[in-house]
Amino acid sequence: GENVEQHPSTLSVQEGDSAVIKCTYSDSASNYFPWYKQELGKRPQLIIDIRSNVGEKKDQRIAVTLNKTAKHFSLHITETQPEDSAVYFCAASIGEKLTFGTGTRLTIIP
Amino acid sequence: GAVVSQHPSRVICKSGTSVKIECRSLDFQATTMFWYRQFPKQSLMLMATSNEGSKATYEQGVEKDKFLINHASLTLSTLTVTSAHPEDSSFYICSASPAGADTQYFGPGTRLTVL
């Protein structure tokens, strides 16, 4: 089955700086890659996603890049703000089934 | 749009009892729903895929007789944890996708504590 690795597990960034989280996946058949943000005790919220026919996607301060050849994708958050502090999960999907990465706890330092 | 609700949000039960958790898609129909379990500071682990009108598909290592899933309508799936034990204490989250969509929308989760 699919295996998704995520790094780093924790990340502290000064407010206003950029944060980058990286994931790799094992199954080349995966074709959909969402990123979720989860605050403590709450549901995961989709923040951005990318499909395998696209190399990059941007939504305001958030961007995702996908390298199908290397089987890795990354989340980029620019101009970080305190409210960006949360746990971020990447995921890879074949059909309907999502496999999640292990999560990155992002802390924005004021 | 694409709202998923879950009930109850919290439940505390005694060891040996059964607990039912409901997952509803409020503004769309979902032929498939998913049940995840999340232990503290860990990732979401898929337990099973709930299929409307047919049997659920369980992931390896998940006991189908312990975690009963029923998906009787296009907007409701239920997970029953039978004979719960303290090690079943966890955060249970469901998700669903509108027909033809890749995106999964998550319910708010149910925190189960088994004493």
PDB file of C-alpha atoms in Angstrom:
ATOM      1  CA  GLY A   1       0.000   0.000   0.000  1.00  0.00           C
ATOM      2  CA  GLU A   2       0.870   3.655  -0.060  1.00  0.00           C
ATOM      3  CA  ASN A   3       3.405   5.017   2.435  1.00  0.00           C
ATOM      4  CA  VAL A   4       3.740   8.741   3.081  1.00  0.00           C
ATOM      5  CA  GLU A   5       6.670  10.237   4.958  1.00  0.00           C
ATOM      6  CA  GLN A   6       6.618  13.789   6.275  1.00  0.00           C
ATOM      7  CA  HIS A   7       9.399  16.055   7.535  1.00  0.00           C
ATOM      8  CA  PRO A   8      10.102  17.781   9.790  1.00  0.00           C
ATOM      9  CA  SER A   9       8.011  16.561  12.702  1.00  0.00           C
ATOM     10  CA  THR A  10       8.330  19.933  14.420  1.00  0.00           C
ATOM     11  CA  LEU A  11       9.122  23.336  12.979  1.00  0.00           C
ATOM     12  CA  SER A  12       9.500  26.700  14.693  1.00  0.00           C
ATOM     13  CA  VAL A  13       9.517  29.800  12.538  1.00  0.00           C
ATOM     14  CA  GLN A  14       9.789  33.477  13.358  1.00  0.00           C
ATOM     15  CA  GLU A  15       6.633  35.392  12.524  1.00  0.00           C
ATOM     16  CA  GLY A  16       6.862  36.780   9.018  1.00  0.00           C
ATOM     17  CA  ASP A  17       9.307  34.143   7.814  1.00  0.00           C
ATOM     18  CA  SER A  18       8.467  31.224   5.536  1.00  0.00           C
ATOM     19  CA  ALA A  19       7.792  27.622   6.497  1.00  0.00           C
ATOM     20  CA  VAL A  20       8.320  24.572   4.304  1.00  0.00           C
ATOM     21  CA  ILE A  21       7.059  21.065   4.991  1.00  0.00           C
ATOM     22  CA  LYS A  22       8.038  18.152   2.779  1.00  0.00           C
ATOM     23  CA  CYS A  23       6.415  14.802   2.035  1.00  0.00           C
ATOM     24  CA  THR A  24       7.353  11.799  -0.034  1.00  0.00           C
ATOM     25  CA  TYR A  25       5.087   9.028  -1.218  1.00  0.00           C
ATOM     26  CA  SER A  26       5.774   5.523  -2.420  1.00  0.00           C
ATOM     27  CA  ASP A  27       3.056   4.630  -4.918  1.00  0.00           C
ATOM     28  CA  SER A  28       3.451   6.273  -8.301  1.00  0.00           C
ATOM     29  CA  ALA A  29      -0.264   5.675  -8.934  1.00  0.00           C
ATOM     30  CA  SER A  30      -1.207   8.305  -6.325  1.00  0.00           C
ATOM     31  CA  ASN A  31      -2.846  11.202  -8.083  1.00  0.00           C
ATOM     32  CA  TYR A  32      -4.258  13.557  -5.470  1.00  0.00           C
ATOM     33  CA  PHE A  33      -2.307  15.300  -2.701  1.00  0.00           C
ATOM     34  CA  PRO A  34      -4.183  17.378  -0.112  1.00  0.00           C
ATOM     35  CA  TRP A  35      -2.775  19.259   2.853  1.00  0.00           C
ATOM     36  CA  TYR A  36      -4.731  19.556   6.079  1.00  0.00           C
ATOM     37  CA  LYS A  37      -4.325  21.857   9.058  1.00  0.00           C
ATOM     38  CA  GLN A  38      -5.445  20.573  12.428  1.00  0.00           C
ATOM     39  CA  GLU A  39      -5.722  22.611  15.576  1.00  0.00           C
ATOM     40  CA  LEU A  40      -5.736  20.882  18.940  1.00  0.00           C
ATOM     41  CA  GLY A  41      -8.858  18.792  19.471  1.00  0.00           C
ATOM     42  CA  LYS A  42     -10.432  19.875  16.203  1.00  0.00           C
ATOM     43  CA  ARG A  43     -11.105  18.417  12.794  1.00  0.00           C
ATOM     44  CA  PRO A  44      -8.531  18.511  10.002  1.00  0.00           C
ATOM     45  CA  GLN A  45      -9.266  21.378   7.636  1.00  0.00           C
ATOM     46  CA  LEU A  46      -8.257  21.240   3.988  1.00  0.00           C
ATOM     47  CA  ILE A  47      -5.976  24.174   3.184  1.00  0.00           C
ATOM     48  CA  ILE A  48      -4.780  23.337  -0.306  1.00  0.00           C
ATOM     49  CA  ASP A  49      -4.570  20.375  -2.649  1.00  0.00           C
ATOM     50  CA  ILE A  50      -2.884  19.459  -5.892  1.00  0.00           C
ATOM     51  CA  ARG A  51      -3.499  16.855  -8.531  1.00  0.00           C
ATOM     52  CA  SER A  52      -0.900  14.876 -10.396  1.00  0.00           C
ATOM     53  CA  ASN A  53      -1.356  16.770 -13.640  1.00  0.00           C
ATOM     54  CA  VAL A  54      -0.206  20.016 -12.009  1.00  0.00           C
ATOM     55  CA  GLY A  55       3.252  20.936 -10.738  1.00  0.00           C
ATOM     56  CA  GLU A  56       2.425  23.893  -8.542  1.00  0.00           C
ATOM     57  CA  LYS A  57      -0.581  25.579  -7.023  1.00  0.00           C
ATOM     58  CA  LYS A  58      -0.850  28.763  -4.978  1.00  0.00           C
ATOM     59  CA  ASP A  59      -3.545  30.269  -2.802  1.00  0.00           C
ATOM     60  CA  GLN A  60      -2.535  33.574  -1.211  1.00  0.00           C
ATOM     61  CA  ARG A  61       0.210  32.768   1.320  1.00  0.00           C
ATOM     62  CA  ILE A  62       0.060  29.038   0.757  1.00  0.00           C
ATOM     63  CA  ALA A  63       1.592  27.088  -2.107  1.00  0.00           C
ATOM     64  CA  VAL A  64       2.132  23.442  -2.885  1.00  0.00           C
ATOM     65  CA  THR A  65       4.620  21.931  -5.317  1.00  0.00           C
ATOM     66  CA  LEU A  66       4.617  18.416  -6.712  1.00  0.00           C
ATOM     67  CA  ASN A  67       7.486  16.490  -8.272  1.00  0.00           C
ATOM     68  CA  LYS A  68       5.989  13.311  -9.703  1.00  0.00           C
ATOM     69  CA  THR A  69       9.312  11.926 -10.858  1.00  0.00           C
ATOM     70  CA  ALA A  70      10.830  12.150  -7.395  1.00  0.00           C
ATOM     71  CA  LYS A  71       7.492  11.371  -5.724  1.00  0.00           C
ATOM     72  CA  HIS A  72       7.602  14.257  -3.356  1.00  0.00           C
ATOM     73  CA  PHE A  73       5.470  17.307  -2.659  1.00  0.00           C
ATOM     74  CA  SER A  74       5.909  20.287  -0.418  1.00  0.00           C
ATOM     75  CA  LEU A  75       3.842  22.892   1.398  1.00  0.00           C
ATOM     76  CA  HIS A  76       5.109  26.458   1.495  1.00  0.00           C
ATOM     77  CA  ILE A  77       3.659  29.081   3.819  1.00  0.00           C
ATOM     78  CA  THR A  78       4.953  32.621   3.386  1.00  0.00           C
ATOM     79  CA  GLU A  79       4.654  35.617   5.721  1.00  0.00           C
ATOM     80  CA  THR A  80       3.725  33.341   8.583  1.00  0.00           C
ATOM     81  CA  GLN A  81       1.352  34.570  11.265  1.00  0.00           C
ATOM     82  CA  PRO A  82       0.640  33.319  14.793  1.00  0.00           C
ATOM     83  CA  GLU A  83      -2.624  31.762  13.636  1.00  0.00           C
ATOM     84  CA  ASP A  84      -0.648  29.492  11.325  1.00  0.00           C
ATOM     85  CA  SER A  85       0.488  27.575  14.415  1.00  0.00           C
ATOM     86  CA  ALA A  86      -1.060  24.091  14.169  1.00  0.00           C
ATOM     87  CA  VAL A  87      -0.306  20.549  13.075  1.00  0.00           C
ATOM     88  CA  TYR A  88      -0.130  20.085   9.325  1.00  0.00           C
ATOM     89  CA  PHE A  89      -0.700  16.765   7.590  1.00  0.00           C
ATOM     90  CA  CYS A  90       0.047  15.855   4.010  1.00  0.00           C
ATOM     91  CA  ALA A  91      -1.778  12.999   2.338  1.00  0.00           C
ATOM     92  CA  ALA A  92      -1.669  11.013  -0.861  1.00  0.00           C
ATOM     93  CA  SER A  93      -4.625   9.394  -2.527  1.00  0.00           C
ATOM     94  CA  ILE A  94      -5.242   6.585  -4.940  1.00  0.00           C
ATOM     95  CA  GLY A  95      -8.896   6.713  -5.812  1.00  0.00           C
ATOM     96  CA  GLU A  96     -10.828   7.588  -2.665  1.00  0.00           C
ATOM     97  CA  LYS A  97      -8.427   6.273  -0.057  1.00  0.00           C
ATOM     98  CA  LEU A  98      -6.186   8.801   1.696  1.00  0.00           C
ATOM     99  CA  THR A  99      -2.916   7.910   3.361  1.00  0.00           C
ATOM    100  CA  PHE A 100      -1.659  10.559   5.766  1.00  0.00           C
ATOM    101  CA  GLY A 101       1.816  11.642   6.659  1.00  0.00           C
ATOM    102  CA  THR A 102       2.907  11.696  10.286  1.00  0.00           C
ATOM    103  CA  GLY A 103       2.272  15.397  10.744  1.00  0.00           C
ATOM    104  CA  THR A 104       4.332  18.527  11.373  1.00  0.00           C
ATOM    105  CA  ARG A 105       3.785  20.683  14.420  1.00  0.00           C
ATOM    106  CA  LEU A 106       4.363  24.244  13.250  1.00  0.00           C
ATOM    107  CA  THR A 107       4.948  26.937  15.854  1.00  0.00           C
ATOM    108  CA  ILE A 108       5.114  30.582  14.837  1.00  0.00           C
ATOM    109  CA  ILE A 109       7.214  32.633  17.214  1.00  0.00           C
ATOM    110  CA  PRO A 110       5.898  36.185  17.660  1.00  0.00           C
TER     111      PRO A 110
ATOM    112  CA  GLY B   1     -21.031  23.600   1.430  1.00  0.00           C
ATOM    113  CA  ALA B   2     -19.611  20.114   2.157  1.00  0.00           C
ATOM    114  CA  VAL B   3     -20.354  19.990   5.880  1.00  0.00           C
ATOM    115  CA  VAL B   4     -19.922  16.817   7.871  1.00  0.00           C
ATOM    116  CA  SER B   5     -21.275  16.488  11.391  1.00  0.00           C
ATOM    117  CA  GLN B   6     -20.510  13.919  14.042  1.00  0.00           C
ATOM    118  CA  HIS B   7     -22.273  12.976  17.243  1.00  0.00           C
ATOM    119  CA  PRO B   8     -21.507  12.806  20.072  1.00  0.00           C
ATOM    120  CA  SER B   9     -18.484  15.070  20.392  1.00  0.00           C
ATOM    121  CA  ARG B  10     -17.404  13.430  23.621  1.00  0.00           C
ATOM    122  CA  VAL B  11     -18.340  10.205  25.344  1.00  0.00           C
ATOM    123  CA  ILE B  12     -17.152   8.548  28.499  1.00  0.00           C
ATOM    124  CA  CYS B  13     -18.143   4.960  29.077  1.00  0.00           C
ATOM    125  CA  LYS B  14     -17.327   2.029  31.286  1.00  0.00           C
ATOM    126  CA  SER B  15     -15.213  -0.847  30.087  1.00  0.00           C
ATOM    127  CA  GLY B  16     -17.294  -3.536  28.422  1.00  0.00           C
ATOM    128  CA  THR B  17     -20.041  -1.264  27.135  1.00  0.00           C
ATOM    129  CA  SER B  18     -20.751  -0.332  23.520  1.00  0.00           C
ATOM    130  CA  VAL B  19     -20.682   3.149  22.055  1.00  0.00           C
ATOM    131  CA  LYS B  20     -22.272   4.352  18.826  1.00  0.00           C
ATOM    132  CA  ILE B  21     -20.908   7.315  16.892  1.00  0.00           C
ATOM    133  CA  GLU B  22     -22.866   8.937  14.067  1.00  0.00           C
ATOM    134  CA  CYS B  23     -21.438  10.679  11.029  1.00  0.00           C
ATOM    135  CA  ARG B  24     -23.678  12.755   8.772  1.00  0.00           C
ATOM    136  CA  SER B  25     -23.114  14.619   5.547  1.00  0.00           C
ATOM    137  CA  LEU B  26     -25.371  17.640   5.915  1.00  0.00           C
ATOM    138  CA  ASP B  27     -25.482  19.169   2.461  1.00  0.00           C
ATOM    139  CA  PHE B  28     -24.413  16.418   0.108  1.00  0.00           C
ATOM    140  CA  GLN B  29     -24.882  12.733  -0.449  1.00  0.00           C
ATOM    141  CA  ALA B  30     -21.978  10.394   0.181  1.00  0.00           C
ATOM    142  CA  THR B  31     -21.891   6.840  -1.102  1.00  0.00           C
ATOM    143  CA  THR B  32     -18.620   6.422   0.735  1.00  0.00           C
ATOM    144  CA  MET B  33     -17.566   7.608   4.166  1.00  0.00           C
ATOM    145  CA  PHE B  34     -14.349   6.940   6.029  1.00  0.00           C
ATOM    146  CA  TRP B  35     -13.607   6.291   9.674  1.00  0.00           C
ATOM    147  CA  TYR B  36     -10.276   7.273  11.191  1.00  0.00           C
ATOM    148  CA  ARG B  37      -8.740   6.934  14.612  1.00  0.00           C
ATOM    149  CA  GLN B  38      -6.220   9.409  15.967  1.00  0.00           C
ATOM    150  CA  PHE B  39      -4.214   8.834  19.119  1.00  0.00           C
ATOM    151  CA  PRO B  40      -2.677  11.835  20.924  1.00  0.00           C
ATOM    152  CA  LYS B  41       0.086  13.523  18.931  1.00  0.00           C
ATOM    153  CA  GLN B  42      -0.239  10.989  16.137  1.00  0.00           C
ATOM    154  CA  SER B  43      -1.544  10.965  12.604  1.00  0.00           C
ATOM    155  CA  LEU B  44      -4.931   9.881  11.324  1.00  0.00           C
ATOM    156  CA  MET B  45      -5.119   6.161  10.726  1.00  0.00           C
ATOM    157  CA  LEU B  46      -7.811   4.873   8.405  1.00  0.00           C
ATOM    158  CA  MET B  47      -9.880   2.201  10.104  1.00  0.00           C
ATOM    159  CA  ALA B  48     -12.454   1.406   7.468  1.00  0.00           C
ATOM    160  CA  THR B  49     -14.285   2.570   4.394  1.00  0.00           C
ATOM    161  CA  SER B  50     -18.030   2.683   4.804  1.00  0.00           C
ATOM    162  CA  ASN B  51     -20.048   1.914   1.677  1.00  0.00           C
ATOM    163  CA  GLU B  52     -23.719   2.784   1.430  1.00  0.00           C
ATOM    164  CA  GLY B  53     -25.807  -0.338   1.104  1.00  0.00           C
ATOM    165  CA  SER B  54     -22.940  -2.794   1.402  1.00  0.00           C
ATOM    166  CA  LYS B  55     -20.370  -4.061   3.842  1.00  0.00           C
ATOM    167  CA  ALA B  56     -17.592  -1.852   5.063  1.00  0.00           C
ATOM    168  CA  THR B  57     -14.012  -2.455   4.014  1.00  0.00           C
ATOM    169  CA  TYR B  58     -11.677  -2.683   6.989  1.00  0.00           C
ATOM    170  CA  GLU B  59      -7.989  -1.882   7.051  1.00  0.00           C
ATOM    171  CA  GLN B  60      -5.508  -4.505   8.074  1.00  0.00           C
ATOM    172  CA  GLY B  61      -5.406  -4.970  11.815  1.00  0.00           C
ATOM    173  CA  VAL B  62      -8.835  -3.459  12.488  1.00  0.00           C
ATOM    174  CA  GLU B  63     -11.282  -5.938  14.004  1.00  0.00           C
ATOM    175  CA  LYS B  64     -14.539  -5.812  12.064  1.00  0.00           C
ATOM    176  CA  ASP B  65     -16.470  -7.518  14.869  1.00  0.00           C
ATOM    177  CA  LYS B  66     -15.313  -4.913  17.353  1.00  0.00           C
ATOM    178  CA  PHE B  67     -15.837  -1.843  15.193  1.00  0.00           C
ATOM    179  CA  LEU B  68     -19.229  -2.278  13.565  1.00  0.00           C
ATOM    180  CA  ILE B  69     -20.001   0.048  10.704  1.00  0.00           C
ATOM    181  CA  ASN B  70     -23.405   0.675   9.187  1.00  0.00           C
ATOM    182  CA  HIS B  71     -24.028   2.969   6.236  1.00  0.00           C
ATOM    183  CA  ALA B  72     -27.757   2.740   5.801  1.00  0.00           C
ATOM    184  CA  SER B  73     -28.341   5.952   3.879  1.00  0.00           C
ATOM    185  CA  LEU B  74     -26.476   8.353   1.628  1.00  0.00           C
ATOM    186  CA  THR B  75     -26.043  10.810   4.477  1.00  0.00           C
ATOM    187  CA  LEU B  76     -25.433   8.669   7.541  1.00  0.00           C
ATOM    188  CA  SER B  77     -22.781   6.228   8.659  1.00  0.00           C
ATOM    189  CA  THR B  78     -22.439   4.855  12.166  1.00  0.00           C
ATOM    190  CA  LEU B  79     -19.490   3.328  13.978  1.00  0.00           C
ATOM    191  CA  THR B  80     -20.193   1.170  17.013  1.00  0.00           C
ATOM    192  CA  VAL B  81     -17.314   0.322  19.292  1.00  0.00           C
ATOM    193  CA  THR B  82     -18.396  -2.908  20.955  1.00  0.00           C
ATOM    194  CA  SER B  83     -17.164  -4.101  24.333  1.00  0.00           C
ATOM    195  CA  ALA B  84     -14.983  -1.030  24.665  1.00  0.00           C
ATOM    196  CA  HIS B  85     -11.754  -1.204  26.641  1.00  0.00           C
ATOM    197  CA  PRO B  86      -9.419   1.553  27.861  1.00  0.00           C
ATOM    198  CA  GLU B  87      -7.090   0.980  24.906  1.00  0.00           C
ATOM    199  CA  ASP B  88      -9.956   1.989  22.595  1.00  0.00           C
ATOM    200  CA  SER B  89      -9.850   5.481  24.060  1.00  0.00           C
ATOM    201  CA  SER B  90      -9.049   7.757  21.155  1.00  0.00           C
ATOM    202  CA  PHE B  91     -10.279  10.506  18.855  1.00  0.00           C
ATOM    203  CA  TYR B  92     -12.533   9.020  16.177  1.00  0.00           C
ATOM    204  CA  ILE B  93     -13.085  11.115  13.046  1.00  0.00           C
ATOM    205  CA  CYS B  94     -15.212  10.445  10.011  1.00  0.00           C
ATOM    206  CA  SER B  95     -14.927  11.976   6.575  1.00  0.00           C
ATOM    207  CA  ALA B  96     -16.937  12.028   3.387  1.00  0.00           C
ATOM    208  CA  SER B  97     -16.607  13.221  -0.191  1.00  0.00           C
ATOM    209  CA  PRO B  98     -19.298  14.623  -2.458  1.00  0.00           C
ATOM    210  CA  ALA B  99     -19.906  12.405  -5.465  1.00  0.00           C
ATOM    211  CA  GLY B 100     -17.138  12.680  -8.032  1.00  0.00           C
ATOM    212  CA  ALA B 101     -14.901  14.771  -5.792  1.00  0.00           C
ATOM    213  CA  ASP B 102     -11.459  13.886  -4.474  1.00  0.00           C
ATOM    214  CA  THR B 103     -11.653  16.143  -1.449  1.00  0.00           C
ATOM    215  CA  GLN B 104     -12.576  14.576   1.865  1.00  0.00           C
ATOM    216  CA  TYR B 105     -14.344  16.723   4.411  1.00  0.00           C
ATOM    217  CA  PHE B 106     -13.956  15.775   8.011  1.00  0.00           C
ATOM    218  CA  GLY B 107     -16.404  15.666  10.863  1.00  0.00           C
ATOM    219  CA  PRO B 108     -15.495  17.397  14.135  1.00  0.00           C
ATOM    220  CA  GLY B 109     -14.491  14.127  15.752  1.00  0.00           C
ATOM    221  CA  THR B 110     -15.600  12.160  18.796  1.00  0.00           C
ATOM    222  CA  ARG B 111     -13.363  11.840  21.796  1.00  0.00           C
ATOM    223  CA  LEU B 112     -13.977   8.462  23.401  1.00  0.00           C
ATOM    224  CA  THR B 113     -12.750   7.764  26.903  1.00  0.00           C
ATOM    225  CA  VAL B 114     -13.199   4.263  28.251  1.00  0.00           C
ATOM    226  CA  LEU B 115     -12.815   3.935  32.009  1.00  0.00           C
TER     227      LEU B 115
END
